mmCIF file of C-alpha atoms in Angstrom:
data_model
loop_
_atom_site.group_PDB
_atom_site.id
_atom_site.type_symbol
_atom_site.label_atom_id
_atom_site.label_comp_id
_atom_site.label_asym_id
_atom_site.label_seq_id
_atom_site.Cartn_x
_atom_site.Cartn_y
_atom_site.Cartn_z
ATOM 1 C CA UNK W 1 92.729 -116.698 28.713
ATOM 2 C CA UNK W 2 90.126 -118.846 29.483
ATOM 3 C CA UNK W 3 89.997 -122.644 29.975
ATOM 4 C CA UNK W 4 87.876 -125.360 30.598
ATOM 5 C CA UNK W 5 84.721 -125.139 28.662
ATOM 6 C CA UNK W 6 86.226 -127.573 25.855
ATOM 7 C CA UNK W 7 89.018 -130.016 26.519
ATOM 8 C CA UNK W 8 91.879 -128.236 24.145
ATOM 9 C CA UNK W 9 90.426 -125.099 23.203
ATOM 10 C CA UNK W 10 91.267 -122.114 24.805
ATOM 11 C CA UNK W 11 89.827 -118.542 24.539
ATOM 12 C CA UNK W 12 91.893 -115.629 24.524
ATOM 13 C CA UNK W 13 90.248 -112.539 25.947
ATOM 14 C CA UNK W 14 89.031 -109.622 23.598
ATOM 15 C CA UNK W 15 90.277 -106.134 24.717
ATOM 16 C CA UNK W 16 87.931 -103.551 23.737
ATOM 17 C CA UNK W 17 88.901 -100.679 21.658
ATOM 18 C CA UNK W 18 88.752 -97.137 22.653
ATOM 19 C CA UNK W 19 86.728 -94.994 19.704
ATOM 20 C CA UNK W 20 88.902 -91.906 19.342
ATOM 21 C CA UNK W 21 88.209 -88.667 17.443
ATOM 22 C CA UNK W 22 90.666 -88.128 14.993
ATOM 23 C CA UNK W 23 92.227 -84.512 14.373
ATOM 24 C CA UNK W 24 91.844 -84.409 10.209
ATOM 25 C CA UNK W 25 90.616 -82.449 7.239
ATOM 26 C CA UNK W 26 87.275 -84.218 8.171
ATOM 27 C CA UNK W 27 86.947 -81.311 11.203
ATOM 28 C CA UNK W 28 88.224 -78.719 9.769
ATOM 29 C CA UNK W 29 85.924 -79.394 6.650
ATOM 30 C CA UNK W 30 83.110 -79.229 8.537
ATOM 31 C CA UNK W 31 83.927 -75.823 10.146
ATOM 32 C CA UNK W 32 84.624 -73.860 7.110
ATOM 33 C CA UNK W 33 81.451 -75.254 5.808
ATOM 34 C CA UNK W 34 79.241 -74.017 8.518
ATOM 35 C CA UNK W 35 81.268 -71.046 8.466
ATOM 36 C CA UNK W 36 80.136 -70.478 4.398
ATOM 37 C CA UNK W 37 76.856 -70.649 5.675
ATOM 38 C CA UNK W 38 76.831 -68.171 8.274
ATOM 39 C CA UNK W 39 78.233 -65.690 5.698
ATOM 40 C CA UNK W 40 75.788 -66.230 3.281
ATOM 41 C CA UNK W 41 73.256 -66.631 5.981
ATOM 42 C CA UNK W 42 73.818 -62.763 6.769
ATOM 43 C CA UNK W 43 74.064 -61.212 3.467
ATOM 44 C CA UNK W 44 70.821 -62.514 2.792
ATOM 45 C CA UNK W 45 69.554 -60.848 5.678
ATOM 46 C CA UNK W 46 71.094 -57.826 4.636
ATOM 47 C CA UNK W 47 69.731 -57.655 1.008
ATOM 48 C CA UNK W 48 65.928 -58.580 2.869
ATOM 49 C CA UNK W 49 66.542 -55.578 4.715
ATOM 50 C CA UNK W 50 67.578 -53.241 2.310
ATOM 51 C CA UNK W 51 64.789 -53.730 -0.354
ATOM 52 C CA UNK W 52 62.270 -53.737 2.688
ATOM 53 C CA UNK W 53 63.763 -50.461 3.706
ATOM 54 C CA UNK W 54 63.896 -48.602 0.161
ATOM 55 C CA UNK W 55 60.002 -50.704 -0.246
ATOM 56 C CA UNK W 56 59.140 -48.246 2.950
ATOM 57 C CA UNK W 57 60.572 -45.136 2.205
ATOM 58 C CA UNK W 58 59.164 -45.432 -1.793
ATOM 59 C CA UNK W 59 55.819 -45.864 -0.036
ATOM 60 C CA UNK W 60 56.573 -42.947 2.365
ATOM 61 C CA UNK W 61 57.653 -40.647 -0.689
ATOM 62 C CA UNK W 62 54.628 -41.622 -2.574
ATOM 63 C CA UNK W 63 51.762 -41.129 0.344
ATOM 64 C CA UNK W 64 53.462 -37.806 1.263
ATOM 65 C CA UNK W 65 53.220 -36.675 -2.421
ATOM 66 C CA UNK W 66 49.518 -37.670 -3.048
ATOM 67 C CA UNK W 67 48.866 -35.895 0.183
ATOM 68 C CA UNK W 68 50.695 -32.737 -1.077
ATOM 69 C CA UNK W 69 48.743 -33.216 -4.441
ATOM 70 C CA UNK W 70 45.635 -33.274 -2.606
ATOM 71 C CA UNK W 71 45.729 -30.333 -0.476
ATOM 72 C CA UNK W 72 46.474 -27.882 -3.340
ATOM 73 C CA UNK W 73 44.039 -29.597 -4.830
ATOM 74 C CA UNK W 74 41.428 -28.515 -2.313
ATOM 75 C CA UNK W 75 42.418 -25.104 -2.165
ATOM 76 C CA UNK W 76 42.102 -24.505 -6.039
ATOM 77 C CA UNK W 77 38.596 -25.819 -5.410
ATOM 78 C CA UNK W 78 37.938 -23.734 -2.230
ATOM 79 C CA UNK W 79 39.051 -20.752 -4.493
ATOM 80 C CA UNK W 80 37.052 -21.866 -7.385
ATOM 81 C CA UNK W 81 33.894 -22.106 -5.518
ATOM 82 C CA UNK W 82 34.371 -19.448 -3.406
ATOM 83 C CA UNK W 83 34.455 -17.214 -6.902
ATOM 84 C CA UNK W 84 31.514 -18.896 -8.658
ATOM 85 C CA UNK W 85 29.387 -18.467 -5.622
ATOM 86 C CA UNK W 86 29.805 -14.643 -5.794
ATOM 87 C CA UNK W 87 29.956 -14.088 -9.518
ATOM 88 C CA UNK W 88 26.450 -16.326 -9.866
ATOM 89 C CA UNK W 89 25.383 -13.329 -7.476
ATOM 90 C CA UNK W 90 26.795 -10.498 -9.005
ATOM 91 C CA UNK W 91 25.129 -7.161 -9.583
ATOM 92 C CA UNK W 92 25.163 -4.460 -11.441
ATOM 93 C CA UNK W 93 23.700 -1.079 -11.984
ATOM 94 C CA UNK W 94 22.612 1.742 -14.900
ATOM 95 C CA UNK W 95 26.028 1.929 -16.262
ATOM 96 C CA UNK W 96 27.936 0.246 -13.861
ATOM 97 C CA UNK W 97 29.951 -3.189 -14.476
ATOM 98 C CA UNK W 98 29.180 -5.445 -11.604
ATOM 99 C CA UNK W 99 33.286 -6.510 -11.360
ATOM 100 C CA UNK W 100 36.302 -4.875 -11.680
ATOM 101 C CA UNK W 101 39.786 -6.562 -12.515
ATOM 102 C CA UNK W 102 43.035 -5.229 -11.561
ATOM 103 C CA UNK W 103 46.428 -6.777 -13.059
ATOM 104 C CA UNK W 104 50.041 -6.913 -11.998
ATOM 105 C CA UNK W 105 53.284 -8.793 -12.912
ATOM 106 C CA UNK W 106 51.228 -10.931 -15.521
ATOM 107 C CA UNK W 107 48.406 -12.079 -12.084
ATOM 108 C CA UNK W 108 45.533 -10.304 -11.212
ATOM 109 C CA UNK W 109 45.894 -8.467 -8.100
ATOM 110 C CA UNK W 110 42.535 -7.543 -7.167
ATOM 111 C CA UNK W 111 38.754 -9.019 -8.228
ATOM 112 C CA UNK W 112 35.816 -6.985 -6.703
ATOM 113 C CA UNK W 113 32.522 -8.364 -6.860
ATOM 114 C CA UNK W 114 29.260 -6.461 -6.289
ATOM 115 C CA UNK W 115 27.224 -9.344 -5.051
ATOM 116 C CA UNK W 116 23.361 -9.397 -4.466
ATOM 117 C CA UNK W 117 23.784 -9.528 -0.654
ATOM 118 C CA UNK W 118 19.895 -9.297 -0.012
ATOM 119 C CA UNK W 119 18.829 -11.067 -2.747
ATOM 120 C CA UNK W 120 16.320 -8.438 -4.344
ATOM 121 C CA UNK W 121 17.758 -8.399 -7.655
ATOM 122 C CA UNK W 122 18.278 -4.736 -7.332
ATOM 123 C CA UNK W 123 21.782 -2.615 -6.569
ATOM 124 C CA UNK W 124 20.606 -1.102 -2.995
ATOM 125 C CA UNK W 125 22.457 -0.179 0.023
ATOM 126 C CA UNK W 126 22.393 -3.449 1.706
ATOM 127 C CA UNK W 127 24.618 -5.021 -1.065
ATOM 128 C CA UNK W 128 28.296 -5.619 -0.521
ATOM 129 C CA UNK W 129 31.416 -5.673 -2.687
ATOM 130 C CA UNK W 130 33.593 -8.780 -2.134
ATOM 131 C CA UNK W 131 37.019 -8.482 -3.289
ATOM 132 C CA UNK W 132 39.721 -11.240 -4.185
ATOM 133 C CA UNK W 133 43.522 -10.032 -3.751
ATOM 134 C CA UNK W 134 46.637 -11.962 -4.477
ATOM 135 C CA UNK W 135 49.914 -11.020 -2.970
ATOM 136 C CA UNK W 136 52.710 -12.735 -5.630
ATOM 137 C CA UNK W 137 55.138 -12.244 -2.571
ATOM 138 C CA UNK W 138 53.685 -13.979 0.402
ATOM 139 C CA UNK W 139 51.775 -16.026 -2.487
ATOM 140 C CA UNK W 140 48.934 -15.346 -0.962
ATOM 141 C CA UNK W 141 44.875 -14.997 -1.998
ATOM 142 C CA UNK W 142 42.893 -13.537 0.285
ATOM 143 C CA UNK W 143 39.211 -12.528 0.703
ATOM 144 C CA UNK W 144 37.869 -9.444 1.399
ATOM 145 C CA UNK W 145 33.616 -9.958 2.545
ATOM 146 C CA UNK W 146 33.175 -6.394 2.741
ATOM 147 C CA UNK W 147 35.361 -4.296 0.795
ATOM 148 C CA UNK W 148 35.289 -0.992 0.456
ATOM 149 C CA UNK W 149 38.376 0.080 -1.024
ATOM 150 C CA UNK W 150 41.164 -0.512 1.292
ATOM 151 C CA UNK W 151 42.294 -3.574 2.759
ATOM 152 C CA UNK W 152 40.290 -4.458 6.053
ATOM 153 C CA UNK W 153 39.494 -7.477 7.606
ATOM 154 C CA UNK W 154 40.141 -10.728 5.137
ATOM 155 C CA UNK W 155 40.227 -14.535 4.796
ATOM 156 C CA UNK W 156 43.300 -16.303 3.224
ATOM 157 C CA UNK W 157 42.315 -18.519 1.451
ATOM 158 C CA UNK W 158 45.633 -20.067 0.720
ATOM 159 C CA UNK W 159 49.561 -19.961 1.142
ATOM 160 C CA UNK W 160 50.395 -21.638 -1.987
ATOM 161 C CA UNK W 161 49.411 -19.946 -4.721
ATOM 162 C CA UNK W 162 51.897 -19.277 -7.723
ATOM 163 C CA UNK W 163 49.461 -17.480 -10.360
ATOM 164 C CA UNK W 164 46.084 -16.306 -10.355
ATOM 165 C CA UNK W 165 44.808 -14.521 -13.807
ATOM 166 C CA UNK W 166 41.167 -13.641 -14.288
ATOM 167 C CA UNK W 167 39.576 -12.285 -17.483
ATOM 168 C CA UNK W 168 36.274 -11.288 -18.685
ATOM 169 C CA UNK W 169 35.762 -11.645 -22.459
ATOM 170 C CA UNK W 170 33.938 -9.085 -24.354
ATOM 171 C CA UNK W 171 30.130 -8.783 -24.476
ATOM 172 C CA UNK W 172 29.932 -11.804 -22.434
ATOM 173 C CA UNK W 173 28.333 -12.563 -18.624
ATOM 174 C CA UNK W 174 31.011 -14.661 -17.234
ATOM 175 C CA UNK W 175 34.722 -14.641 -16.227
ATOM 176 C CA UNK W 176 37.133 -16.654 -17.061
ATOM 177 C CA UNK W 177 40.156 -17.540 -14.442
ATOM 178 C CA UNK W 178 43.106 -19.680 -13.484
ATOM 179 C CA UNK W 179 45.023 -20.914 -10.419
ATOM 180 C CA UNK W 180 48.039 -22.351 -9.894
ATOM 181 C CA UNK W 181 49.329 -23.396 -6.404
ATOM 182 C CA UNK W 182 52.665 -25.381 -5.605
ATOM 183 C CA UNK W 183 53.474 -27.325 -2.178
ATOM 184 C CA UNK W 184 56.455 -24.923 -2.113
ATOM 185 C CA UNK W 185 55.909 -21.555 -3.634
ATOM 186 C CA UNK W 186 59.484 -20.189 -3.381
ATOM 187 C CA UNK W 187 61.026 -23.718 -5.026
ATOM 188 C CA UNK W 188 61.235 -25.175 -8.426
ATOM 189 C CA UNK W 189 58.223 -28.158 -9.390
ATOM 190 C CA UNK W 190 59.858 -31.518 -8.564
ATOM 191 C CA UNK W 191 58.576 -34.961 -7.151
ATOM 192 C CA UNK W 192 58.182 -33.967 -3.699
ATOM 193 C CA UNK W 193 56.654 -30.598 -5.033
ATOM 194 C CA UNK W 194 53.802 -30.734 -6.522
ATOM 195 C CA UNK W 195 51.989 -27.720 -8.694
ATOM 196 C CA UNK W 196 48.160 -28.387 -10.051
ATOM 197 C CA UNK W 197 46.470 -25.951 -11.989
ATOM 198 C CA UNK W 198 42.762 -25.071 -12.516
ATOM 199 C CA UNK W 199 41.141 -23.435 -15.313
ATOM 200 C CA UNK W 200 37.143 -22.833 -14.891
ATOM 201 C CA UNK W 201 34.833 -19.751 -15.181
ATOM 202 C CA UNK W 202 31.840 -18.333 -13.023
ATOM 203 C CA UNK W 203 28.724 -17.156 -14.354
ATOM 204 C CA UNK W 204 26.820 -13.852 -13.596
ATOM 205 C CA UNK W 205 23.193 -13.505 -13.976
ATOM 206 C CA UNK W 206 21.563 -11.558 -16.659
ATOM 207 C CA UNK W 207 20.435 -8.798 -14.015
ATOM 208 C CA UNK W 208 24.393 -8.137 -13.587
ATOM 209 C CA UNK W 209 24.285 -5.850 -16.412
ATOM 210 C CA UNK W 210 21.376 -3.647 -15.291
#
């Protein structure tokens, strides 16, 4: 108590009060909320992460397809040129067809070409006969530069084929042909296995029917 600074008034002393945290629903409030959060906190994270993944392997899916579509692609036009290129060059003789087709199972097996290898515009002995032959079982097309009627030394010219028909119409000076390649030759078409097809023709030259 304290005295003396007014004649009959005395002060009592103030006694300060300790702040003290008090144990309540207040705490426990507070940790289930931030609790809540956590949990919602990671299955957002977890749905992020799962549409980026299936995001990346669509796109992975997708590029690998186009890629698959695009090689067959190119070796249906390999094929294609490689067939126009000789038939535009073809040659015949007095009484001779300049080509000969050979069929089996529904393909053609064999295509020989008598092409104009000197360009003289006359059948001599410096021509050559190029020959086309698809195996259905290895699903393979090869080419023959210099055939001469057995298999010798060849080119494949691709893995992947699935069908290869040629036809010459009648009276006409150009054949007709198809090709049909699949990523996988052995399995069914499907997403991730692509099949193109490619119908065209090649031209011969009027000389072919000398």
């Amino acid at each position: 108590m304290i005295t003396g600074l007014l004649p009959g008034i005395r002060i009592a002393p103030v006694k300060p009060k300790l702040l003290r945290r008090k144990k309540g629903t207040a705490g426990l409030t507070m940790k289930a909320f931030t609790l809540i959060e956590l949990i919602l906190v990671v299955m957002i994270l977890g749905v992020v992460a799962l549409t980026a993944a299936n995001f990346e392997l669509f796109g992975r899916f997708e590029v690998n397809d186009i890629d698959r579509a695009s090689r067959l692609q190119n070796d249906a036009y390999l094929i294609a040129a490689s067939l126009c290129k000789d038939l535009n060059s073809a040659l015949g003789s007095s009484g001779e067809w300049p080509l000969a087709i050979s069929t089996s199972g529904g393909n053609t097996s064999l295509v020989t070409i008598w092409v104009d290898y000197n360009k003289n515009g006359v059948r001599d002995g410096s021509d050559r006969q190029v020959a086309y032959g698809y195996d259905s079982t290895t699903h393979q097309l090869r080419k023959y530069d210099n055939y001469s009627g057995s298999p010798g030394t060849y080119t494949i010219l691709s893995r992947k084929v699935v069908s290869f028909v040629c036809t010459v119409p009648a009276s006409v000076n150009y054949m007709n042909f198809s090709i049909v390649a699949r990523y996988d030759p052995v399995s069914g078409v499907s997403t991730n296995n692509p099949e193109v097809s490619l119908f065209s023709s090649g031209n011969m030259p009027s000389v072919s029917l000398n």
